[in-house]
Amino acid sequence: MKTAQDYLDDANETVPKISPEEGIEKHKAGDTVFIDVRDSSEIEASGTIDGALRIPRGFIEFAADDNTKFHKSELKKDADIVLICGAGGQAALTGKTLREMGFSNVSNVGGFPAWKEAGGPVEAG
């Protein structure tokens, strides 16, 4: 039987982790899709990455699948995608799901507090 830690370990082995500084450089370059996978109430309380899509972890399969009416057009299989959450765990799990769905360039920048502390661009929730 798998534990939550087993799922997290698998996700962290599958999805590369990048530093907030690396994420900020990608943001400056302007050709990366950032996704905040936290619930909307968390984002409203803290803000998020400037320009990030807000797609809760529990909805990512629908937003990522171009066969659903909920598909987000920014989510292309070859897009450079960077995920963020509160501490990095939900982003890792979401990244593993996206990789399993055929997305080839997905990374985890960790938690929003670290992004904000590193001086990453933010917007209000």
CSV table of C-alpha atoms in Angstrom, one decimal:
chain,number,residue,atom,x,y,z
A,1,MET,CA,0.0,0.0,0.0
A,2,LYS,CA,1.3,3.5,-0.9
A,3,THR,CA,1.5,6.4,1.5
A,4,ALA,CA,1.2,10.1,0.8
A,5,GLN,CA,5.0,10.3,1.1
A,6,ASP,CA,5.4,7.5,-1.5
A,7,TYR,CA,3.3,9.5,-4.0
A,8,LEU,CA,5.3,12.7,-3.2
A,9,ASP,CA,8.6,10.9,-3.6
A,10,ASP,CA,7.5,9.5,-7.0
A,11,ALA,CA,6.4,13.0,-8.1
A,12,ASN,CA,9.7,14.6,-7.0
A,13,GLU,CA,11.6,12.0,-9.0
A,14,THR,CA,9.5,12.7,-12.1
A,15,VAL,CA,9.2,16.5,-12.0
A,16,PRO,CA,12.4,18.6,-11.9
A,17,LYS,CA,12.5,21.2,-9.0
A,18,ILE,CA,13.8,24.6,-9.9
A,19,SER,CA,14.8,27.4,-7.6
A,20,PRO,CA,12.8,30.6,-7.3
A,21,GLU,CA,15.6,32.4,-9.0
A,22,GLU,CA,15.5,30.1,-12.0
A,23,GLY,CA,11.7,30.6,-12.1
A,24,ILE,CA,12.1,34.4,-12.0
A,25,GLU,CA,14.5,34.2,-15.0
A,26,LYS,CA,12.0,32.1,-16.9
A,27,HIS,CA,9.3,34.7,-16.0
A,28,LYS,CA,11.5,37.5,-17.3
A,29,ALA,CA,12.0,35.6,-20.6
A,30,GLY,CA,8.2,35.6,-21.0
A,31,ASP,CA,7.7,32.3,-22.8
A,32,THR,CA,6.8,30.1,-19.8
A,33,VAL,CA,3.3,29.2,-18.6
A,34,PHE,CA,3.1,29.6,-14.8
A,35,ILE,CA,0.3,27.7,-13.0
A,36,ASP,CA,-0.7,28.2,-9.3
A,37,VAL,CA,-2.4,24.9,-8.3
A,38,ARG,CA,-3.7,26.1,-4.9
A,39,ASP,CA,-7.3,26.7,-4.0
A,40,SER,CA,-8.6,30.1,-4.9
A,41,SER,CA,-9.0,31.1,-1.2
A,42,GLU,CA,-5.3,30.6,-0.6
A,43,ILE,CA,-4.4,32.6,-3.7
A,44,GLU,CA,-6.8,35.4,-2.6
A,45,ALA,CA,-5.1,35.5,0.8
A,46,SER,CA,-1.5,35.6,-0.4
A,47,GLY,CA,-1.5,36.6,-4.1
A,48,THR,CA,0.3,34.6,-6.8
A,49,ILE,CA,2.9,34.8,-9.5
A,50,ASP,CA,2.2,37.7,-11.8
A,51,GLY,CA,0.3,36.4,-14.8
A,52,ALA,CA,0.0,32.8,-13.5
A,53,LEU,CA,-3.0,30.7,-14.5
A,54,ARG,CA,-5.0,29.6,-11.5
A,55,ILE,CA,-5.9,26.0,-11.9
A,56,PRO,CA,-6.5,24.0,-8.7
A,57,ARG,CA,-4.8,20.6,-8.5
A,58,GLY,CA,-8.2,18.8,-8.5
A,59,PHE,CA,-9.1,20.4,-11.9
A,60,ILE,CA,-5.8,20.1,-13.8
A,61,GLU,CA,-6.8,17.0,-15.8
A,62,PHE,CA,-9.8,18.9,-17.3
A,63,ALA,CA,-7.8,22.1,-18.0
A,64,ALA,CA,-4.9,20.2,-19.6
A,65,ASP,CA,-7.0,17.9,-21.8
A,66,ASP,CA,-7.8,19.5,-25.1
A,67,ASN,CA,-10.7,17.1,-25.5
A,68,THR,CA,-12.7,18.8,-22.7
A,69,LYS,CA,-14.7,22.0,-22.8
A,70,PHE,CA,-12.6,23.2,-19.8
A,71,HIS,CA,-9.3,23.0,-21.7
A,72,LYS,CA,-6.9,26.0,-21.3
A,73,SER,CA,-5.4,26.9,-24.6
A,74,GLU,CA,-2.1,27.9,-23.0
A,75,LEU,CA,-1.6,24.3,-22.0
A,76,LYS,CA,0.2,22.8,-25.0
A,77,LYS,CA,2.0,19.5,-24.7
A,78,ASP,CA,5.4,21.2,-25.5
A,79,ALA,CA,4.9,24.4,-23.5
A,80,ASP,CA,7.4,25.3,-20.8
A,81,ILE,CA,5.2,24.9,-17.7
A,82,VAL,CA,6.2,25.9,-14.1
A,83,LEU,CA,4.0,25.0,-11.2
A,84,ILE,CA,3.7,26.6,-7.8
A,85,CYS,CA,1.7,25.9,-4.7
A,86,GLY,CA,2.0,26.7,-1.0
A,87,ALA,CA,5.1,24.6,-0.2
A,88,GLY,CA,5.9,22.5,-3.3
A,89,GLY,CA,4.0,19.2,-2.7
A,90,GLN,CA,0.9,19.9,-4.6
A,91,ALA,CA,2.9,21.4,-7.5
A,92,ALA,CA,5.0,18.2,-7.6
A,93,LEU,CA,1.9,15.9,-7.7
A,94,THR,CA,0.3,18.1,-10.3
A,95,GLY,CA,3.5,18.0,-12.4
A,96,LYS,CA,3.5,14.2,-12.3
A,97,THR,CA,-0.1,14.2,-13.6
A,98,LEU,CA,0.9,16.5,-16.4
A,99,ARG,CA,3.9,14.4,-17.3
A,100,GLU,CA,1.6,11.3,-17.4
A,101,MET,CA,-0.7,13.3,-19.7
A,102,GLY,CA,2.1,13.8,-22.2
A,103,PHE,CA,3.4,17.3,-21.2
A,104,SER,CA,7.2,17.2,-21.8
A,105,ASN,CA,8.5,20.3,-20.1
A,106,VAL,CA,7.1,20.7,-16.6
A,107,SER,CA,8.9,21.9,-13.5
A,108,ASN,CA,8.1,22.7,-9.9
A,109,VAL,CA,9.3,26.1,-8.5
A,110,GLY,CA,8.1,25.1,-5.0
A,111,GLY,CA,6.0,27.3,-2.7
A,112,PHE,CA,4.7,30.8,-3.2
A,113,PRO,CA,6.3,32.2,0.0
A,114,ALA,CA,9.8,31.3,-1.3
A,115,TRP,CA,8.9,32.9,-4.7
A,116,LYS,CA,7.8,36.1,-3.0
A,117,GLU,CA,10.9,36.2,-0.7
A,118,ALA,CA,13.2,35.8,-3.7
A,119,GLY,CA,11.6,39.0,-5.2
A,120,GLY,CA,9.5,37.2,-7.9
A,121,PRO,CA,6.8,39.3,-9.6
A,122,VAL,CA,3.5,38.9,-7.8
A,123,GLU,CA,-0.1,40.0,-8.3
A,124,ALA,CA,-2.9,40.3,-5.8
A,125,GLY,CA,-5.3,37.4,-5.3
